[in-house]
Tab-separated table of C-alpha atoms and ligand atoms in Angstrom:
chain	number	residue	atom	x	y	z
A	10	MET	CA	62.363	-16.823	-10.505
A	11	THR	CA	64.560	-15.495	-13.324
A	12	ALA	CA	68.037	-16.160	-11.872
A	13	ALA	CA	70.588	-18.166	-13.721
A	14	TYR	CA	73.186	-20.409	-12.804
A	15	ARG	CA	76.685	-19.072	-12.938
A	16	ARG	CA	78.801	-21.093	-15.360
A	17	THR	CA	81.976	-20.473	-13.567
A	18	THR	CA	80.516	-22.499	-10.626
A	19	PRO	CA	81.870	-25.952	-10.692
A	20	TYR	CA	79.535	-28.628	-11.932
A	21	SER	CA	79.208	-32.251	-10.402
A	22	PHE	CA	76.981	-35.100	-10.534
A	23	THR	CA	75.252	-34.203	-7.420
A	24	ARG	CA	74.394	-31.008	-8.925
A	25	PHE	CA	73.016	-32.779	-12.205
A	26	ASP	CA	71.095	-34.987	-10.134
A	27	LEU	CA	69.378	-32.513	-7.939
A	28	PHE	CA	68.499	-30.469	-10.989
A	29	GLU	CA	66.970	-33.502	-12.582
A	30	THR	CA	65.132	-34.126	-9.153
A	31	CYS	CA	63.717	-30.699	-8.680
A	32	PRO	CA	64.901	-27.519	-10.412
A	33	ALA	CA	63.471	-25.428	-7.626
A	34	ALA	CA	65.493	-27.290	-4.927
A	35	PHE	CA	68.575	-26.905	-7.226
A	36	ARG	CA	67.927	-23.000	-7.243
A	37	PHE	CA	67.484	-22.993	-3.301
A	38	LYS	CA	70.737	-24.938	-2.843
A	39	TYR	CA	73.131	-23.797	-5.508
A	40	ILE	CA	71.919	-20.272	-6.553
A	41	ASP	CA	70.410	-18.862	-3.427
A	42	LYS	CA	72.443	-20.830	-1.104
A	43	VAL	CA	69.809	-21.233	1.521
A	44	PRO	CA	71.419	-23.152	4.366
A	45	GLU	CA	70.203	-26.415	4.963
A	46	THR	CA	70.248	-28.744	8.097
A	47	PRO	CA	71.961	-31.902	7.071
A	48	SER	CA	69.912	-35.269	7.736
A	49	ARG	CA	71.143	-37.749	10.218
A	50	PRO	CA	71.672	-40.353	7.514
A	51	LEU	CA	73.755	-37.658	5.560
A	52	LEU	CA	76.019	-36.674	8.698
A	53	LEU	CA	76.465	-40.506	9.260
A	54	GLY	CA	77.385	-41.258	5.688
A	55	SER	CA	79.760	-38.350	5.612
A	56	PHE	CA	81.378	-39.529	8.820
A	57	ILE	CA	81.821	-42.941	7.774
A	58	HIS	CA	83.385	-41.879	4.343
A	59	GLU	CA	85.828	-39.489	6.515
A	60	VAL	CA	86.868	-42.307	8.664
A	61	LEU	CA	87.476	-44.837	5.664
A	62	GLU	CA	89.568	-41.976	3.895
A	63	HIS	CA	91.816	-41.507	6.962
A	64	TYR	CA	91.965	-45.495	7.492
A	65	ASN	CA	93.052	-46.059	3.846
A	66	LYS	CA	95.601	-43.304	4.377
A	67	HIS	CA	96.652	-44.848	7.535
A	68	LEU	CA	97.315	-48.253	5.868
A	69	TYR	CA	99.054	-46.688	2.947
A	70	GLY	CA	101.275	-44.672	5.175
A	71	ASN	CA	102.302	-47.658	7.151
A	72	HIS	CA	102.573	-50.041	4.247
A	73	VAL	CA	100.146	-52.413	5.614
A	74	GLN	CA	97.150	-54.006	3.739
A	75	THR	CA	94.854	-54.110	6.803
A	76	ASP	CA	94.882	-53.143	10.313
A	77	VAL	CA	91.425	-54.025	12.053
A	78	THR	CA	92.168	-52.616	15.392
A	79	SER	CA	93.149	-49.122	14.253
A	80	LEU	CA	89.730	-48.407	12.570
A	81	PRO	CA	87.586	-47.860	15.872
A	82	LEU	CA	90.623	-45.667	17.194
A	83	ILE	CA	90.493	-43.713	13.880
A	84	ALA	CA	86.771	-43.383	14.200
A	85	ARG	CA	86.907	-42.231	17.857
A	86	ARG	CA	89.766	-39.805	17.204
A	87	LEU	CA	87.924	-38.066	14.455
A	88	PHE	CA	84.566	-38.058	16.288
A	89	TYR	CA	85.905	-36.034	19.245
A	90	ALA	CA	88.191	-33.885	17.301
A	91	LYS	CA	85.286	-31.764	16.170
A	92	PRO	CA	81.493	-31.408	16.327
A	93	THR	CA	79.978	-34.027	13.661
A	94	GLY	CA	76.420	-33.675	14.635
A	95	LEU	CA	76.218	-37.297	15.645
A	96	THR	CA	75.558	-38.962	19.064
A	97	GLY	CA	77.540	-41.401	21.147
A	98	ASN	CA	75.078	-44.125	19.890
A	99	ASP	CA	75.718	-43.159	16.243
A	100	LEU	CA	79.518	-43.607	17.099
A	101	ALA	CA	78.821	-47.034	18.221
A	102	GLU	CA	76.878	-47.765	14.968
A	103	VAL	CA	79.722	-46.425	12.905
A	104	GLU	CA	82.365	-48.600	14.809
A	105	ALA	CA	80.271	-51.639	14.430
A	106	ILE	CA	79.943	-51.013	10.619
A	107	LEU	CA	83.662	-50.177	9.944
A	108	THR	CA	84.873	-52.912	12.048
A	109	ARG	CA	83.081	-55.591	9.966
A	110	TYR	CA	84.535	-53.557	6.896
A	111	ALA	CA	87.979	-53.635	8.091
A	112	GLY	CA	87.527	-57.557	8.852
A	113	SER	CA	86.987	-58.228	5.169
A	114	HIS	CA	88.860	-55.666	3.195
A	115	ILE	CA	92.578	-55.421	2.301
A	116	LEU	CA	94.244	-52.540	0.582
A	117	ASN	CA	96.123	-53.161	-2.652
A	118	LEU	CA	99.255	-50.862	-1.888
A	119	ASN	CA	100.614	-51.287	-5.508
A	120	THR	CA	97.708	-49.850	-7.164
A	121	TYR	CA	96.273	-47.407	-4.516
A	122	ALA	CA	95.966	-43.821	-5.969
A	123	GLY	CA	94.054	-42.032	-3.302
A	124	SER	CA	90.865	-41.640	-1.107
A	125	GLU	CA	88.446	-38.907	-1.537
A	126	GLU	CA	90.359	-38.314	-4.703
A	127	LEU	CA	89.160	-35.049	-6.213
A	128	MET	CA	89.179	-35.135	-10.059
A	129	ARG	CA	88.524	-32.269	-12.197
A	130	TRP	CA	87.699	-31.843	-15.933
A	131	ASP	CA	87.913	-28.573	-17.528
A	132	ILE	CA	85.332	-28.795	-20.254
A	133	ASP	CA	86.315	-25.316	-21.583
A	134	ASP	CA	87.776	-22.215	-20.121
A	135	GLN	CA	84.494	-21.572	-18.158
A	136	ARG	CA	82.969	-24.833	-17.134
A	137	THR	CA	84.739	-27.235	-14.823
A	138	VAL	CA	83.293	-30.619	-13.618
A	139	TRP	CA	84.354	-32.016	-10.199
A	140	CYS	CA	83.990	-35.259	-8.839
A	141	LYS	CA	85.377	-36.955	-5.626
A	142	VAL	CA	86.048	-40.730	-5.621
A	143	ASP	CA	85.878	-42.676	-2.414
A	144	GLU	CA	88.868	-45.071	-3.300
A	145	LEU	CA	90.868	-44.777	-6.398
A	146	HIS	CA	93.126	-47.562	-7.881
A	147	ILE	CA	95.235	-46.934	-11.042
A	148	ASP	CA	96.905	-50.166	-12.626
A	149	GLY	CA	98.476	-49.532	-15.885
A	150	ASP	CA	95.609	-48.394	-18.172
A	151	ILE	CA	92.910	-49.866	-15.698
A	152	ALA	CA	91.147	-47.591	-13.085
A	153	LEU	CA	89.500	-49.350	-10.200
A	154	ILE	CA	86.985	-47.385	-8.474
A	155	ASN	CA	85.472	-48.068	-4.980
A	156	ASP	CA	82.262	-46.336	-4.026
A	157	PHE	CA	81.191	-46.472	-0.344
A	158	LYS	CA	77.555	-46.628	0.072
A	159	THR	CA	75.995	-46.352	3.618
A	160	ASP	CA	72.534	-46.822	2.349
A	161	HIS	CA	70.290	-49.386	4.113
A	162	GLN	CA	68.806	-50.489	0.746
A	163	LEU	CA	70.999	-52.719	-1.640
A	164	ARG	CA	70.719	-51.965	-5.151
A	165	THR	CA	70.429	-54.638	-7.875
A	166	ARG	CA	73.317	-55.193	-10.219
A	167	ALA	CA	71.306	-53.978	-13.192
A	168	GLU	CA	70.524	-50.587	-11.376
A	169	VAL	CA	74.277	-50.254	-10.731
A	170	GLY	CA	75.002	-50.909	-14.303
A	171	ARG	CA	72.653	-48.102	-15.268
A	172	ASP	CA	74.037	-45.571	-12.675
A	173	MET	CA	75.339	-42.458	-14.533
A	174	GLN	CA	77.101	-41.600	-11.505
A	175	LEU	CA	79.554	-44.434	-11.836
A	176	LYS	CA	79.978	-43.852	-15.497
A	177	ILE	CA	80.824	-40.250	-14.774
A	178	TYR	CA	83.578	-41.531	-12.319
A	179	CYS	CA	85.067	-43.626	-15.078
A	180	TRP	CA	84.823	-40.858	-17.521
A	181	MET	CA	86.422	-38.352	-15.163
A	182	ALA	CA	89.299	-40.929	-14.390
A	183	LYS	CA	90.015	-40.899	-18.032
A	184	GLN	CA	90.176	-37.005	-18.270
A	185	HIS	CA	92.496	-37.097	-15.104
A	186	TYR	CA	94.708	-40.040	-16.060
A	187	PRO	CA	94.803	-40.064	-19.678
A	188	GLN	CA	96.547	-43.484	-20.064
A	189	VAL	CA	93.479	-45.138	-18.678
A	190	ASN	CA	91.023	-47.002	-21.200
A	191	ARG	CA	89.513	-49.719	-18.937
A	192	PHE	CA	87.462	-49.405	-15.780
A	193	ALA	CA	85.927	-51.556	-12.993
A	194	VAL	CA	83.697	-50.038	-10.519
A	195	ALA	CA	82.621	-51.569	-6.943
A	196	LEU	CA	79.782	-50.345	-4.993
A	197	ASP	CA	80.686	-51.213	-1.374
A	198	PHE	CA	77.534	-51.448	0.802
A	199	VAL	CA	79.592	-51.186	4.063
A	200	ARG	CA	76.564	-51.779	6.149
A	201	HIS	CA	75.989	-55.058	4.679
A	202	GLY	CA	79.509	-56.275	3.610
A	203	VAL	CA	78.229	-56.691	0.258
A	204	VAL	CA	80.168	-55.500	-2.802
A	205	LEU	CA	78.545	-55.227	-6.314
A	206	ARG	CA	81.120	-54.944	-8.939
A	207	VAL	CA	80.658	-53.860	-12.658
A	208	PRO	CA	81.359	-55.669	-14.661
A	209	ALA	CA	80.627	-58.457	-12.389
A	210	LYS	CA	83.538	-60.929	-13.213
A	211	GLU	CA	87.052	-60.279	-11.682
A	212	GLY	CA	89.515	-59.762	-14.339
A	213	THR	CA	86.928	-58.126	-16.752
A	214	PHE	CA	86.529	-54.319	-17.128
A	215	LEU	CA	84.412	-51.748	-18.862
A	216	GLU	CA	86.005	-50.496	-22.090
A	217	LEU	CA	86.116	-46.691	-22.771
A	218	ASP	CA	83.015	-46.688	-25.191
A	219	ALA	CA	80.790	-48.174	-22.413
A	220	VAL	CA	81.234	-45.080	-20.255
A	221	ALA	CA	81.621	-42.559	-22.847
A	222	ASP	CA	77.834	-41.655	-22.879
A	223	ALA	CA	78.914	-39.754	-19.567
A	224	ASP	CA	80.298	-37.144	-21.871
A	225	THR	CA	76.923	-36.551	-23.586
A	226	TYR	CA	75.074	-36.531	-20.392
A	227	ILE	CA	77.436	-33.799	-18.605
A	228	ARG	CA	77.360	-31.500	-21.745
A	229	GLY	CA	73.697	-31.923	-21.962
A	230	MET	CA	72.867	-31.363	-18.239
A	231	ILE	CA	75.208	-28.201	-18.451
A	232	GLN	CA	73.125	-26.795	-21.294
A	233	LEU	CA	69.913	-27.661	-19.601
A	234	ILE	CA	71.008	-25.899	-16.357
A	235	GLU	CA	72.438	-22.731	-18.086
A	236	ALA	CA	69.459	-22.454	-20.100
A	237	GLU	CA	67.101	-22.966	-17.112
A	238	ARG	CA	65.307	-19.568	-15.933
A	239	LYS	CA	62.086	-20.859	-14.250
A	240	TRP	CA	63.205	-23.231	-11.758
A	241	GLU	CA	59.951	-24.978	-11.331
A	242	PRO	CA	59.468	-27.226	-8.369
A	243	LYS	CA	59.144	-30.786	-9.244
A	244	PRO	CA	57.437	-32.631	-6.428
A	245	GLY	CA	58.143	-36.362	-6.083
A	246	ALA	CA	60.087	-38.924	-3.861
A	247	GLY	CA	62.715	-36.138	-3.315
A	248	CYS	CA	60.330	-34.003	-1.305
A	249	ALA	CA	60.556	-36.586	1.680
A	250	TRP	CA	64.154	-35.477	2.334
A	251	CYS	CA	64.172	-31.758	0.947
A	252	ALA	CA	65.526	-29.187	3.238
A	253	TYR	CA	63.589	-26.536	1.439
A	254	ILE	CA	60.030	-27.721	1.834
A	255	ASP	CA	59.166	-24.782	3.978
A	256	ARG	CA	59.912	-22.406	1.311
A	257	CYS	CA	58.885	-24.633	-1.495
A	258	PRO	CA	56.490	-22.776	-3.972
A	259	ALA	CA	54.448	-26.044	-4.776
A	260	ILE	CA	53.438	-26.044	-1.049
A	261	ARG	CA	51.151	-23.060	-1.732
A	262	ASP	CA	49.167	-24.834	-4.271
A	263	THR	CA	48.244	-28.052	-2.085
A	264	SER	CA	44.942	-26.827	-1.244
A	265	PHE	CA	42.223	-28.683	-2.859
A	266	GLY	CA	39.189	-27.421	-1.304
A	267	SER	CA	36.608	-29.740	0.474
A	268	GLY	CA	34.555	-32.445	-0.755
A	269	ARG	CA	35.080	-34.986	-3.626
A	270	VAL	CA	38.176	-34.623	-5.648
A	271	VAL	CA	37.290	-34.989	-9.298
A	272	ILE	CA	40.272	-35.722	-11.623
A	273	ALA	CA	39.277	-35.173	-15.361
A	274	SER	CA	42.726	-35.115	-17.294
A	275	ASP	CA	46.260	-36.332	-17.590
A	276	ALA	CA	47.295	-32.899	-16.358
A	277	GLU	CA	45.061	-33.053	-13.174
A	278	ALA	CA	46.071	-36.402	-12.508
A	279	ALA	CA	49.846	-35.339	-12.600
A	280	ALA	CA	49.042	-32.448	-10.500
A	281	ALA	CA	47.204	-34.384	-7.923
A	282	ALA	CA	50.094	-36.840	-7.680
A	283	ASN	CA	52.480	-33.991	-7.092
A	284	GLN	CA	50.286	-32.637	-4.254
A	285	LEU	CA	50.291	-36.147	-2.591
A	286	ALA	CA	53.872	-36.256	-2.829
A	287	LEU	CA	54.182	-32.861	-0.694
A	288	LEU	CA	51.414	-33.723	1.548
A	289	ASP	CA	53.002	-37.242	2.203
A	290	ALA	CA	56.414	-35.205	2.826
A	291	GLN	CA	54.935	-32.840	5.062
A	292	SER	CA	53.036	-35.396	7.052
A	293	LYS	CA	56.245	-37.402	7.606
A	294	ARG	CA	57.934	-34.284	8.935
A	295	LEU	CA	55.110	-33.614	11.523
A	296	LYS	CA	55.172	-37.319	12.510
A	297	ASP	CA	58.825	-37.288	13.120
A	298	GLY	CA	58.530	-34.001	15.316
A	299	LEU	CA	55.446	-35.730	17.336
A	300	LYS	CA	57.435	-38.761	17.694
A	301	VAL	CA	60.179	-36.882	19.499
A	302	TRP	CA	57.659	-35.093	21.724
A	303	CYS	CA	55.789	-38.339	22.557
A	304	ASN	CA	58.882	-40.281	23.169
A	305	ALA	CA	59.308	-37.863	26.115
A	306	ALA	CA	56.098	-36.634	27.122
A	307	GLY	CA	53.861	-39.593	26.418
A	308	THR	CA	50.667	-39.778	24.390
A	309	VAL	CA	48.919	-36.660	23.171
A	310	GLU	CA	45.152	-36.678	22.536
A	311	SER	CA	43.276	-34.368	20.149
A	312	ASN	CA	39.810	-34.655	18.520
A	313	GLY	CA	39.185	-38.271	19.240
A	314	LEU	CA	42.734	-39.445	18.133
A	315	ALA	CA	45.443	-40.553	20.526
A	316	TRP	CA	48.931	-40.021	18.930
A	317	GLY	CA	51.891	-41.846	20.548
A	318	PHE	CA	53.711	-45.125	21.263
A	319	HIS	CA	51.006	-47.762	21.516
A	320	LEU	CA	51.974	-51.218	22.155
A	321	THR	CA	51.019	-53.664	19.510
A	322	PRO	CA	51.038	-57.469	21.113
A	323	SER	CA	52.705	-59.494	18.632
A	324	LEU	CA	52.994	-63.409	19.486
A	325	ARG	CA	54.722	-65.635	17.357
A	326	ILE	CA	55.488	-69.457	17.288
A	327	ASP	CA	59.320	-69.721	16.286
A	328	ASP	CA	59.287	-73.662	16.261
A	329	VAL	CA	56.545	-74.286	14.095
A	330	PRO	CA	57.218	-78.146	13.674
A	331	GLY	CA	57.413	-78.504	17.357
A	332	PHE	CA	54.052	-76.821	17.582
A	333	ILE	CA	52.322	-78.956	14.964
A	334	HIS	CA	53.692	-82.072	16.667
A	335	ALA	CA	52.375	-81.034	20.117
A	336	ALA	CA	48.934	-80.119	18.679
A	337	ARG	CA	48.676	-83.233	16.577
A	338	GLU	CA	49.650	-85.417	19.767
A	339	ALA	CA	46.979	-83.676	21.594
A	340	GLY	CA	44.458	-84.463	18.803
A	341	HIS	CA	44.076	-81.032	17.379
A	342	ASP	CA	44.462	-80.280	13.689
A	343	VAL	CA	46.225	-77.011	13.208
A	344	SER	CA	46.738	-77.062	9.418
A	345	GLU	CA	44.253	-74.247	8.744
A	346	LEU	CA	46.176	-71.899	11.005
A	347	LEU	CA	49.465	-72.273	8.919
A	348	ALA	CA	50.059	-69.976	6.192
A	349	ILE	CA	53.213	-69.686	4.137
A	350	SER	CA	54.087	-66.166	3.045
A	351	THR	CA	55.030	-65.232	-0.647
A	352	ASP	CA	58.349	-63.960	0.862
A	353	ASP	CA	59.030	-67.169	2.758
A	354	LEU	CA	58.048	-69.308	-0.328
A	355	ARG	CA	60.253	-67.248	-2.565
A	356	ARG	CA	63.352	-67.516	-0.153
A	357	ALA	CA	62.829	-71.436	0.215
A	358	THR	CA	62.290	-71.940	-3.475
A	359	ARG	CA	65.240	-69.915	-4.368
A	360	ARG	CA	67.411	-72.117	-2.243
A	361	ASP	CA	65.881	-75.348	-3.376
A	362	ALA	CA	64.863	-76.019	-6.923
A	363	GLY	CA	63.285	-79.380	-6.134
A	364	LEU	CA	60.869	-77.425	-3.762
A	365	GLU	CA	60.095	-74.945	-6.490
A	366	ALA	CA	58.947	-77.754	-8.746
A	367	ILE	CA	56.567	-78.980	-6.084
A	368	ALA	CA	55.380	-75.550	-5.208
A	369	ASP	CA	54.453	-74.995	-8.856
A	370	ASP	CA	51.927	-77.602	-8.524
A	371	TRP	CA	50.243	-76.001	-5.519
A	372	LEU	CA	50.597	-72.355	-5.921
A	373	VAL	CA	47.425	-70.250	-6.133
A	374	ASP	CA	47.752	-66.731	-7.337
A	375	HIS	CA	46.163	-64.275	-4.964
A	376	SER	CA	47.871	-61.095	-6.355
A	377	TYR	CA	46.041	-57.866	-5.949
A	378	THR	CA	46.396	-54.372	-6.775
A	379	SER	CA	46.527	-51.352	-4.055
A	380	PHE	CA	46.609	-47.663	-4.499
A	381	ARG	CA	50.199	-46.417	-3.567
A	382	SER	CA	53.143	-44.780	-5.030
A	383	VAL	CA	56.268	-46.677	-5.662
A	384	LYS	CA	59.760	-45.250	-6.292
A	385	THR	CA	60.697	-44.827	-10.035
A	386	LYS	CA	64.268	-43.604	-9.084
A	387	GLY	CA	66.735	-44.955	-6.633
A	388	GLY	CA	67.978	-42.640	-3.779
A	389	ASP	CA	71.644	-42.176	-2.756
A	390	ASP	CA	74.148	-40.586	-0.396
A	391	GLU	CA	76.822	-38.322	-1.449
B	405	LIG	S1	59.761	-29.822	-1.443
B	405	LIG	FE1	59.704	-31.122	-3.424
B	405	LIG	S2	59.092	-29.899	-4.950
B	405	LIG	FE2	59.472	-28.484	-3.337
B	405	LIG	S3	61.718	-27.906	-3.570
B	405	LIG	FE3	61.684	-29.581	-2.289
B	405	LIG	S4	61.997	-31.360	-3.770
B	405	LIG	FE4	61.224	-29.592	-4.839
């Protein structure tokens, strides 16, 4: 693989991020331009962004700050205007998400500068960086950036604060609107109606020096990409959603013979971790395909294993105090049956400091280790 990235091709955070995640996937997507089939979450996310763009433009054009009833109509109009790759069920999901969004958001017409706002920065006469901001407000020397997230997983405020993409948005706003010197970014998790603002307090802002490392990051990434010639695969969490797994050169190296696998060095351990990431990704794709088959055709049996949708009986007592009372009345001691999960306890003590003090005296640490992988880098949609 000796291809090089053409420096006249525009850069963006999405490209930097993919290069960092896996140079081989970057090459497939941006140099070889191998067509990819977008995943359902990506299609859903793109459609929600498109509807919100049209909704904000509708509000601005009609000089109103909110118009809850128009959102489902806009969603339907866009859905039926062209193929989206989504189903009628997806449309219902989008309508539910966006109706909740419209019920809790108003558009500040005085500061609104645009939706899906394209900003470009010409670093020199050959290199350009682009970014698209979901919703941008300019208020004097302040840029307010709203980024819509359709992820199911919420992020912590600390993760949001470290997010280089958001710093790039701020830095690009500075290049595009030179009068801007202060910034606030809001991540709007539209599925949950949760907005994480950085900085957290209304009326406070990030100063220019807090986002200036975006400049160093952008220039550094450009240098790395332009110097890259090997485009080595980098198996990891990204393999699970990689569109190029079929042609990934690392897949060829996932054979490890039979018998016990002995790992004797850091390098072998890293290679084994890489292979597991790839095998997990392939296993997930196979299971997804088999699920679709079994959903329509029923269970499939092979070599003593029956794959399919097997019912797991699950009985639960929702009225626990009522059950305890009834059992005691009948002369039974059920205390040994009752267990309080770590999650339940954490939730309850978070709500009640008095309970936390009591729990401290009763808690017994049953922590254990299990062999598994955990993500070290958060995912995102475009
Ligand atoms: S499958 Fe994994 S290692 Fe291979 S190209 Fe995709 S992300 Fe990279």
